[in-house]
Amino acid sequence: MPELPEVETVMRGLAPVLEGVRLEKVQAFVPKLRVDLPIDFEERLTGNRVVQLSRRSKYILVECEDGLTAILHLGMSGRVSIYGANTHHPARAKHDHVTILTERGDLVVFNDPRRFGLIVFSTADTIQTHALIKDIGPEPLGNAFDVDTFWARIKTRKSPIKTVLLNQKVVAGLGNIYVCEALWRAGIHPTRRADRVRRKDAEKLVPIIRDVLTEAIAAGGSTLKDYAQVSGELGYFQHRFKAYGREGEPCLTQGCGSTIERIVQSNRSTFFCPTCQT
DNA sequence: CGGCCAACCTGTGCGC
DNA sequence: TGCGCACAGGTTGGCC
């Protein structure tokens, strides 16, 4: 489940395999994912050397030595697997759309059944102005994410706070799961209009958002179903969900005794405690 | 610009 | 076993 913590986990798994490494053979097996792959995708990456990996919101940025930066998004179902040089490299599986063989003999595979992911090209010196990147809000784990900035961005919005937190222009990297978790921790009802979220609620929410994402990264992401880290191991944060996916189960607030409910907002499931969250 | 919905895809799990 | 439907981690384009 690729929200910020999962993308960060994937990026950290890829970095030691790709950074400083020449790509021996890059192959794409589909013409497009969510959008067209670059026409020169294979030729431009094959023979190129990766300088550095980084993450912006849910995008992984692969900076290469010739100035190219590849922008990768995992969409809903995108996964990355790594097969070491001294291990068996499996035959291409269904929905394996891109494979990268490195000069060291490591194999990196991008698999995405729903093809909501994307890979496009930009350049290192223009990446900040790229259409996919330029309007994204502050990184929640960085210094630019503070109460004043956050409050300024939400206090005029009439939409439910749940919907506003999913908006990547407001704050980067949150998805359906971590929004539910953050609102549960903050005691804020997901349907409350963002312009009715008081400043003192924002003061709670900012560190809570930081904490929930930081904890999830430390746990190696969450992982619903069989979503795996690049190592193939599952993330463990899912075992710590307090709201997400817990419809009908007891609220875990001490002494609450209420039951987690599920509603639909903007066509997405929202899980919350009708008692704790106001 | 803000807000809302449909659309993009495939797979899975459930009720019948 | 098969069928139809609801639902799944995200984003965006079009419409009011």
mmCIF file of C-alpha atoms (C1' of nucleotides) in Angstrom:
data_model
loop_
_atom_site.group_PDB
_atom_site.id
_atom_site.type_symbol
_atom_site.label_atom_id
_atom_site.label_comp_id
_atom_site.label_asym_id
_atom_site.label_seq_id
_atom_site.Cartn_x
_atom_site.Cartn_y
_atom_site.Cartn_z
ATOM 1 C CA MET A 1 0.000 0.000 0.000
ATOM 2 C CA PRO A 2 2.005 2.798 -1.207
ATOM 3 C CA GLU A 3 1.512 5.889 0.896
ATOM 4 C CA LEU A 4 4.508 7.917 2.036
ATOM 5 C CA PRO A 5 5.913 5.331 4.491
ATOM 6 C CA GLU A 6 5.726 2.528 1.951
ATOM 7 C CA VAL A 7 7.300 4.637 -0.779
ATOM 8 C CA GLU A 8 10.048 5.681 1.628
ATOM 9 C CA THR A 9 10.604 2.023 2.491
ATOM 10 C CA VAL A 10 10.851 1.073 -1.179
ATOM 11 C CA MET A 11 13.240 3.946 -1.864
ATOM 12 C CA ARG A 12 15.496 2.949 1.018
ATOM 13 C CA GLY A 13 15.523 -0.628 -0.223
ATOM 14 C CA LEU A 14 16.453 0.425 -3.740
ATOM 15 C CA ALA A 15 19.143 2.949 -2.815
ATOM 16 C CA PRO A 16 21.949 0.502 -1.945
ATOM 17 C CA VAL A 17 21.199 -1.499 -5.084
ATOM 18 C CA LEU A 18 21.104 1.400 -7.527
ATOM 19 C CA GLU A 19 23.107 4.351 -6.226
ATOM 20 C CA GLY A 20 26.429 4.692 -8.006
ATOM 21 C CA VAL A 21 25.549 1.719 -10.156
ATOM 22 C CA ARG A 22 25.429 1.441 -13.956
ATOM 23 C CA LEU A 23 22.249 -0.054 -15.412
ATOM 24 C CA GLU A 24 23.224 -2.929 -17.669
ATOM 25 C CA LYS A 25 19.853 -3.579 -19.263
ATOM 26 C CA VAL A 26 16.522 -1.824 -18.776
ATOM 27 C CA GLN A 27 13.417 -3.278 -20.397
ATOM 28 C CA ALA A 28 9.768 -2.212 -20.518
ATOM 29 C CA PHE A 29 7.070 -4.676 -21.533
ATOM 30 C CA VAL A 30 4.133 -2.298 -21.806
ATOM 31 C CA PRO A 31 3.864 0.982 -23.737
ATOM 32 C CA LYS A 32 2.148 2.760 -20.875
ATOM 33 C CA LEU A 33 1.155 2.557 -17.250
ATOM 34 C CA ARG A 34 -1.143 5.353 -16.119
ATOM 35 C CA VAL A 35 0.537 7.448 -18.784
ATOM 36 C CA ASP A 36 2.829 6.614 -21.689
ATOM 37 C CA LEU A 37 6.312 5.508 -20.794
ATOM 38 C CA PRO A 38 8.982 7.756 -22.341
ATOM 39 C CA ILE A 39 9.475 6.747 -25.955
ATOM 40 C CA ASP A 40 13.206 6.346 -25.341
ATOM 41 C CA PHE A 41 12.736 4.670 -21.967
ATOM 42 C CA GLU A 42 14.977 1.638 -22.484
ATOM 43 C CA GLU A 43 17.716 3.376 -24.466
ATOM 44 C CA ARG A 44 17.959 6.319 -22.124
ATOM 45 C CA LEU A 45 18.343 4.208 -19.002
ATOM 46 C CA THR A 46 20.375 1.316 -20.335
ATOM 47 C CA GLY A 47 24.042 2.189 -19.871
ATOM 48 C CA ASN A 48 23.209 5.128 -17.636
ATOM 49 C CA ARG A 49 24.518 5.348 -14.077
ATOM 50 C CA VAL A 50 22.320 6.191 -11.111
ATOM 51 C CA VAL A 51 23.674 8.981 -8.962
ATOM 52 C CA GLN A 52 21.097 9.210 -6.216
ATOM 53 C CA LEU A 53 17.614 8.166 -5.155
ATOM 54 C CA SER A 54 15.222 10.413 -3.276
ATOM 55 C CA ARG A 55 11.534 10.747 -2.502
ATOM 56 C CA ARG A 56 9.091 13.612 -2.927
ATOM 57 C CA SER A 57 5.618 12.842 -1.594
ATOM 58 C CA LYS A 58 4.771 9.431 -3.079
ATOM 59 C CA TYR A 59 7.215 9.807 -5.964
ATOM 60 C CA ILE A 60 10.594 8.108 -6.102
ATOM 61 C CA LEU A 61 13.168 10.183 -7.996
ATOM 62 C CA VAL A 62 16.006 8.379 -9.729
ATOM 63 C CA GLU A 63 18.741 10.846 -10.635
ATOM 64 C CA CYS A 64 21.183 9.671 -13.276
ATOM 65 C CA GLU A 65 24.669 10.889 -14.177
ATOM 66 C CA ASP A 66 23.650 12.338 -17.539
ATOM 67 C CA GLY A 67 21.221 14.778 -15.892
ATOM 68 C CA LEU A 68 18.142 12.619 -16.386
ATOM 69 C CA THR A 69 15.812 12.103 -13.455
ATOM 70 C CA ALA A 70 13.237 9.344 -13.704
ATOM 71 C CA ILE A 71 10.052 9.907 -11.712
ATOM 72 C CA LEU A 72 8.415 6.721 -10.422
ATOM 73 C CA HIS A 73 5.000 6.400 -8.795
ATOM 74 C CA LEU A 74 3.614 3.111 -7.504
ATOM 75 C CA GLY A 75 -0.070 3.980 -7.881
ATOM 76 C CA MET A 76 -2.373 1.667 -5.954
ATOM 77 C CA SER A 77 -0.814 -1.677 -6.723
ATOM 78 C CA GLY A 78 2.773 -1.003 -7.795
ATOM 79 C CA ARG A 79 5.531 -3.071 -6.221
ATOM 80 C CA VAL A 80 9.269 -3.290 -6.555
ATOM 81 C CA SER A 81 11.219 -6.501 -6.029
ATOM 82 C CA ILE A 82 14.958 -6.988 -5.911
ATOM 83 C CA TYR A 83 16.699 -10.237 -6.745
ATOM 84 C CA GLY A 84 20.352 -10.282 -5.744
ATOM 85 C CA ALA A 85 23.159 -11.139 -8.125
ATOM 86 C CA ASN A 86 23.848 -14.421 -6.405
ATOM 87 C CA THR A 87 20.203 -15.516 -6.245
ATOM 88 C CA HIS A 88 17.877 -17.097 -8.751
ATOM 89 C CA HIS A 89 16.252 -14.595 -11.105
ATOM 90 C CA PRO A 90 12.694 -15.734 -11.765
ATOM 91 C CA ALA A 91 11.089 -15.672 -15.189
ATOM 92 C CA ARG A 92 9.012 -12.586 -15.861
ATOM 93 C CA ALA A 93 5.682 -12.840 -14.056
ATOM 94 C CA LYS A 94 2.284 -11.463 -14.962
ATOM 95 C CA HIS A 95 2.202 -7.660 -14.583
ATOM 96 C CA ASP A 96 5.986 -7.361 -14.424
ATOM 97 C CA HIS A 97 6.174 -4.220 -16.554
ATOM 98 C CA VAL A 98 9.749 -3.037 -16.141
ATOM 99 C CA THR A 99 12.950 -4.918 -15.350
ATOM 100 C CA ILE A 100 16.394 -3.507 -14.594
ATOM 101 C CA LEU A 101 19.548 -5.585 -14.600
ATOM 102 C CA THR A 102 22.445 -3.743 -12.978
ATOM 103 C CA GLU A 103 26.149 -4.029 -13.719
ATOM 104 C CA ARG A 104 26.485 -5.919 -10.451
ATOM 105 C CA GLY A 105 23.983 -8.523 -11.606
ATOM 106 C CA ASP A 106 21.136 -7.450 -9.343
ATOM 107 C CA LEU A 107 17.651 -7.551 -10.867
ATOM 108 C CA VAL A 108 15.011 -4.919 -10.053
ATOM 109 C CA VAL A 109 11.427 -5.653 -11.118
ATOM 110 C CA PHE A 110 8.455 -3.285 -11.191
ATOM 111 C CA ASN A 111 5.120 -5.092 -11.025
ATOM 112 C CA ASP A 112 1.781 -3.253 -11.138
ATOM 113 C CA PRO A 113 -1.452 -5.173 -11.847
ATOM 114 C CA ARG A 114 -3.703 -2.136 -12.058
ATOM 115 C CA ARG A 115 -1.166 0.023 -13.919
ATOM 116 C CA PHE A 116 -2.070 3.128 -11.938
ATOM 117 C CA GLY A 117 1.637 3.711 -11.428
ATOM 118 C CA LEU A 118 3.789 5.797 -13.745
ATOM 119 C CA ILE A 119 7.344 6.388 -14.860
ATOM 120 C CA VAL A 120 8.250 9.608 -16.648
ATOM 121 C CA PHE A 121 11.449 11.503 -17.340
ATOM 122 C CA SER A 122 12.540 14.893 -16.129
ATOM 123 C CA THR A 123 15.923 16.448 -15.448
ATOM 124 C CA ALA A 124 17.677 17.068 -12.152
ATOM 125 C CA ASP A 125 17.741 20.830 -12.609
ATOM 126 C CA THR A 126 14.065 21.187 -13.556
ATOM 127 C CA ILE A 127 12.490 18.580 -11.313
ATOM 128 C CA GLN A 128 11.072 21.130 -8.866
ATOM 129 C CA THR A 129 9.047 22.706 -11.662
ATOM 130 C CA HIS A 130 7.829 19.448 -13.172
ATOM 131 C CA ALA A 131 4.040 19.326 -13.500
ATOM 132 C CA LEU A 132 3.783 16.298 -11.222
ATOM 133 C CA ILE A 133 5.901 17.864 -8.498
ATOM 134 C CA LYS A 134 5.493 21.622 -8.488
ATOM 135 C CA ASP A 135 2.144 21.946 -6.709
ATOM 136 C CA ILE A 136 2.735 19.346 -4.016
ATOM 137 C CA GLY A 137 2.510 20.615 -0.449
ATOM 138 C CA PRO A 138 5.202 20.422 2.237
ATOM 139 C CA GLU A 139 6.841 17.150 3.192
ATOM 140 C CA PRO A 140 5.218 16.208 6.506
ATOM 141 C CA LEU A 141 8.530 15.034 7.947
ATOM 142 C CA GLY A 142 10.401 18.169 6.925
ATOM 143 C CA ASN A 143 10.791 21.594 8.508
ATOM 144 C CA ALA A 144 8.384 23.266 6.097
ATOM 145 C CA PHE A 145 5.447 21.410 7.615
ATOM 146 C CA ASP A 146 4.450 23.505 10.595
ATOM 147 C CA VAL A 147 1.219 24.534 12.278
ATOM 148 C CA ASP A 148 1.044 27.939 10.612
ATOM 149 C CA THR A 149 1.502 26.565 7.118
ATOM 150 C CA PHE A 150 -0.893 23.720 7.709
ATOM 151 C CA TRP A 151 -3.560 25.832 9.360
ATOM 152 C CA ALA A 152 -3.352 28.396 6.562
ATOM 153 C CA ARG A 153 -3.969 25.698 3.988
ATOM 154 C CA ILE A 154 -6.958 24.053 5.626
ATOM 155 C CA LYS A 155 -8.859 26.836 7.337
ATOM 156 C CA THR A 156 -10.655 28.095 4.251
ATOM 157 C CA ARG A 157 -11.689 24.700 2.935
ATOM 158 C CA LYS A 158 -15.313 23.679 3.132
ATOM 159 C CA SER A 159 -14.675 20.018 2.346
ATOM 160 C CA PRO A 160 -14.441 17.398 5.087
ATOM 161 C CA ILE A 161 -11.055 17.341 6.822
ATOM 162 C CA LYS A 162 -10.610 13.737 5.641
ATOM 163 C CA THR A 163 -10.838 14.813 2.012
ATOM 164 C CA VAL A 164 -8.600 17.836 2.540
ATOM 165 C CA LEU A 165 -5.854 15.736 4.115
ATOM 166 C CA LEU A 166 -5.898 13.455 1.081
ATOM 167 C CA ASN A 167 -5.185 16.482 -1.118
ATOM 168 C CA GLN A 168 -1.469 16.353 -1.917
ATOM 169 C CA LYS A 169 -1.369 20.138 -2.329
ATOM 170 C CA VAL A 170 -2.184 20.549 1.360
ATOM 171 C CA VAL A 171 0.387 18.129 2.707
ATOM 172 C CA ALA A 172 2.447 15.568 0.821
ATOM 173 C CA GLY A 173 2.270 11.832 1.116
ATOM 174 C CA LEU A 174 -0.836 11.058 3.135
ATOM 175 C CA GLY A 175 -3.213 8.420 1.771
ATOM 176 C CA ASN A 176 -6.404 6.789 2.914
ATOM 177 C CA ILE A 177 -4.910 4.715 5.706
ATOM 178 C CA TYR A 178 -2.731 7.281 7.430
ATOM 179 C CA VAL A 179 -5.399 9.974 7.199
ATOM 180 C CA CYS A 180 -7.806 7.678 9.054
ATOM 181 C CA GLU A 181 -5.138 6.884 11.635
ATOM 182 C CA ALA A 182 -4.128 10.513 12.164
ATOM 183 C CA LEU A 183 -7.707 11.702 12.591
ATOM 184 C CA TRP A 184 -8.424 8.918 15.077
ATOM 185 C CA ARG A 185 -5.366 9.861 17.124
ATOM 186 C CA ALA A 186 -6.312 13.534 17.015
ATOM 187 C CA GLY A 187 -9.939 12.883 17.994
ATOM 188 C CA ILE A 188 -11.213 14.744 14.943
ATOM 189 C CA HIS A 189 -14.294 13.491 13.109
ATOM 190 C CA PRO A 190 -13.529 12.796 9.431
ATOM 191 C CA THR A 191 -16.654 14.574 8.201
ATOM 192 C CA ARG A 192 -15.919 17.798 10.034
ATOM 193 C CA ARG A 193 -15.463 20.658 7.589
ATOM 194 C CA ALA A 194 -11.824 21.699 7.400
ATOM 195 C CA ASP A 195 -12.792 25.299 8.124
ATOM 196 C CA ARG A 196 -14.257 24.105 11.430
ATOM 197 C CA VAL A 197 -10.983 22.535 12.492
ATOM 198 C CA ARG A 198 -9.721 24.865 15.200
ATOM 199 C CA ARG A 199 -6.149 26.047 15.421
ATOM 200 C CA LYS A 200 -5.582 24.006 18.522
ATOM 201 C CA ASP A 201 -6.756 20.939 16.615
ATOM 202 C CA ALA A 202 -4.200 21.771 13.933
ATOM 203 C CA GLU A 203 -1.593 22.024 16.686
ATOM 204 C CA LYS A 204 -2.429 18.443 17.643
ATOM 205 C CA LEU A 205 -2.708 17.171 14.093
ATOM 206 C CA VAL A 206 0.691 18.338 12.849
ATOM 207 C CA PRO A 207 2.782 16.293 15.298
ATOM 208 C CA ILE A 208 0.351 13.391 15.044
ATOM 209 C CA ILE A 209 0.779 13.254 11.275
ATOM 210 C CA ARG A 210 4.545 13.310 11.754
ATOM 211 C CA ASP A 211 4.375 10.591 14.394
ATOM 212 C CA VAL A 212 2.099 8.215 12.536
ATOM 213 C CA LEU A 213 4.241 8.412 9.388
ATOM 214 C CA THR A 214 7.508 8.136 11.310
ATOM 215 C CA GLU A 215 6.283 5.103 13.209
ATOM 216 C CA ALA A 216 5.098 3.479 9.995
ATOM 217 C CA ILE A 217 8.462 4.033 8.316
ATOM 218 C CA ALA A 218 10.224 2.559 11.350
ATOM 219 C CA ALA A 219 7.984 -0.498 11.028
ATOM 220 C CA GLY A 220 8.853 -0.879 7.348
ATOM 221 C CA GLY A 221 5.513 0.393 6.059
ATOM 222 C CA SER A 222 2.170 -1.219 6.617
ATOM 223 C CA THR A 223 1.287 -3.558 3.860
ATOM 224 C CA LEU A 224 -2.202 -4.764 3.387
ATOM 225 C CA LYS A 225 -2.628 -8.196 1.995
ATOM 226 C CA ASP A 226 0.719 -9.277 0.588
ATOM 227 C CA TYR A 227 2.251 -5.967 -0.314
ATOM 228 C CA ALA A 228 5.927 -6.467 0.329
ATOM 229 C CA GLN A 229 9.029 -4.405 0.809
ATOM 230 C CA VAL A 230 11.686 -4.733 -1.816
ATOM 231 C CA SER A 231 13.298 -7.340 0.400
ATOM 232 C CA GLY A 232 10.132 -9.408 0.117
ATOM 233 C CA GLU A 233 9.382 -8.952 3.813
ATOM 234 C CA LEU A 234 6.036 -7.596 4.857
ATOM 235 C CA GLY A 235 5.714 -4.303 6.685
ATOM 236 C CA TYR A 236 4.420 -4.490 10.201
ATOM 237 C CA PHE A 237 2.616 -1.229 10.790
ATOM 238 C CA GLN A 238 -0.688 -2.803 9.769
ATOM 239 C CA HIS A 239 -0.724 -4.536 13.126
ATOM 240 C CA ARG A 240 -0.888 -1.124 14.736
ATOM 241 C CA PHE A 241 -3.899 0.267 12.908
ATOM 242 C CA LYS A 242 -6.308 1.784 15.395
ATOM 243 C CA ALA A 243 -9.056 2.682 12.952
ATOM 244 C CA TYR A 244 -8.324 1.624 9.369
ATOM 245 C CA GLY A 245 -9.974 -1.657 8.446
ATOM 246 C CA ARG A 246 -11.445 -2.105 11.927
ATOM 247 C CA GLU A 247 -15.152 -1.642 11.188
ATOM 248 C CA GLY A 248 -17.249 -3.296 13.893
ATOM 249 C CA GLU A 249 -14.278 -3.741 16.209
ATOM 250 C CA PRO A 250 -13.925 -1.950 19.537
ATOM 251 C CA CYS A 251 -12.353 1.487 19.689
ATOM 252 C CA LEU A 252 -8.946 1.140 21.331
ATOM 253 C CA THR A 253 -9.150 4.359 23.301
ATOM 254 C CA GLN A 254 -8.948 3.424 26.986
ATOM 255 C CA GLY A 255 -12.457 3.323 28.446
ATOM 256 C CA CYS A 256 -14.216 4.353 25.211
ATOM 257 C CA GLY A 257 -16.194 1.173 24.622
ATOM 258 C CA SER A 258 -17.519 2.387 21.277
ATOM 259 C CA THR A 259 -17.285 0.580 17.945
ATOM 260 C CA ILE A 260 -15.329 1.656 14.871
ATOM 261 C CA GLU A 261 -17.604 2.645 11.992
ATOM 262 C CA ARG A 262 -17.053 2.771 8.253
ATOM 263 C CA ILE A 263 -18.471 5.443 5.950
ATOM 264 C CA VAL A 264 -17.694 6.442 2.369
ATOM 265 C CA GLN A 265 -16.283 9.866 1.549
ATOM 266 C CA SER A 266 -15.291 10.821 -1.999
ATOM 267 C CA ASN A 267 -15.694 7.191 -2.934
ATOM 268 C CA ARG A 268 -13.115 6.107 -0.346
ATOM 269 C CA SER A 269 -13.732 4.186 2.859
ATOM 270 C CA THR A 270 -13.275 6.117 6.080
ATOM 271 C CA PHE A 271 -12.912 4.365 9.440
ATOM 272 C CA PHE A 272 -13.469 6.285 12.662
ATOM 273 C CA CYS A 273 -14.773 6.167 16.216
ATOM 274 C CA PRO A 274 -18.113 7.974 16.492
ATOM 275 C CA THR A 275 -17.465 8.709 20.173
ATOM 276 C CA CYS A 276 -13.793 9.710 20.380
ATOM 277 C CA GLN A 277 -13.757 11.690 17.168
ATOM 278 C CA THR A 278 -15.725 14.923 17.145
ATOM 279 C "C1'" DC B 1 -10.218 28.264 -7.784
ATOM 280 C "C1'" DG B 2 -13.181 24.932 -5.000
ATOM 281 C "C1'" DG B 3 -15.766 20.832 -4.842
ATOM 282 C "C1'" DC B 4 -17.566 16.535 -6.606
ATOM 283 C "C1'" DC B 5 -17.601 12.370 -9.564
ATOM 284 C "C1'" DA B 6 -16.208 9.356 -12.980
ATOM 285 C "C1'" DA B 7 -12.530 7.243 -14.974
ATOM 286 C "C1'" DC B 8 -8.290 4.768 -15.371
ATOM 287 C "C1'" DC B 9 -7.222 -1.008 -14.501
ATOM 288 C "C1'" DT B 10 -7.048 -5.796 -12.400
ATOM 289 C "C1'" DG B 11 -7.717 -8.875 -8.667
ATOM 290 C "C1'" DT B 12 -10.095 -10.717 -4.689
ATOM 291 C "C1'" DG B 13 -13.660 -12.006 -1.734
ATOM 292 C "C1'" DC B 14 -18.371 -12.527 -0.810
ATOM 293 C "C1'" DG B 15 -23.390 -13.794 -1.375
ATOM 294 C "C1'" DC B 16 -26.335 -16.492 -4.079
ATOM 295 C "C1'" DT C 1 -18.240 -23.987 -9.993
ATOM 296 C "C1'" DG C 2 -19.888 -19.732 -11.816
ATOM 297 C "C1'" DC C 3 -21.800 -14.973 -11.778
ATOM 298 C "C1'" DG C 4 -22.350 -10.428 -10.331
ATOM 299 C "C1'" DC C 5 -21.133 -7.029 -7.294
ATOM 300 C "C1'" DA C 6 -18.466 -4.357 -3.908
ATOM 301 C "C1'" DC C 7 -14.169 -2.912 -2.891
ATOM 302 C "C1'" DA C 8 -8.870 -2.076 -2.896
ATOM 303 C "C1'" DG C 9 -2.977 1.657 -1.050
ATOM 304 C "C1'" DG C 10 -3.887 7.064 -6.018
ATOM 305 C "C1'" DT C 11 -4.500 10.727 -9.154
ATOM 306 C "C1'" DT C 12 -6.639 13.543 -12.621
ATOM 307 C "C1'" DG C 13 -9.785 15.519 -16.015
ATOM 308 C "C1'" DG C 14 -14.132 17.389 -16.757
ATOM 309 C "C1'" DC C 15 -18.119 19.702 -15.195
ATOM 310 C "C1'" DC C 16 -20.773 23.065 -12.343
#
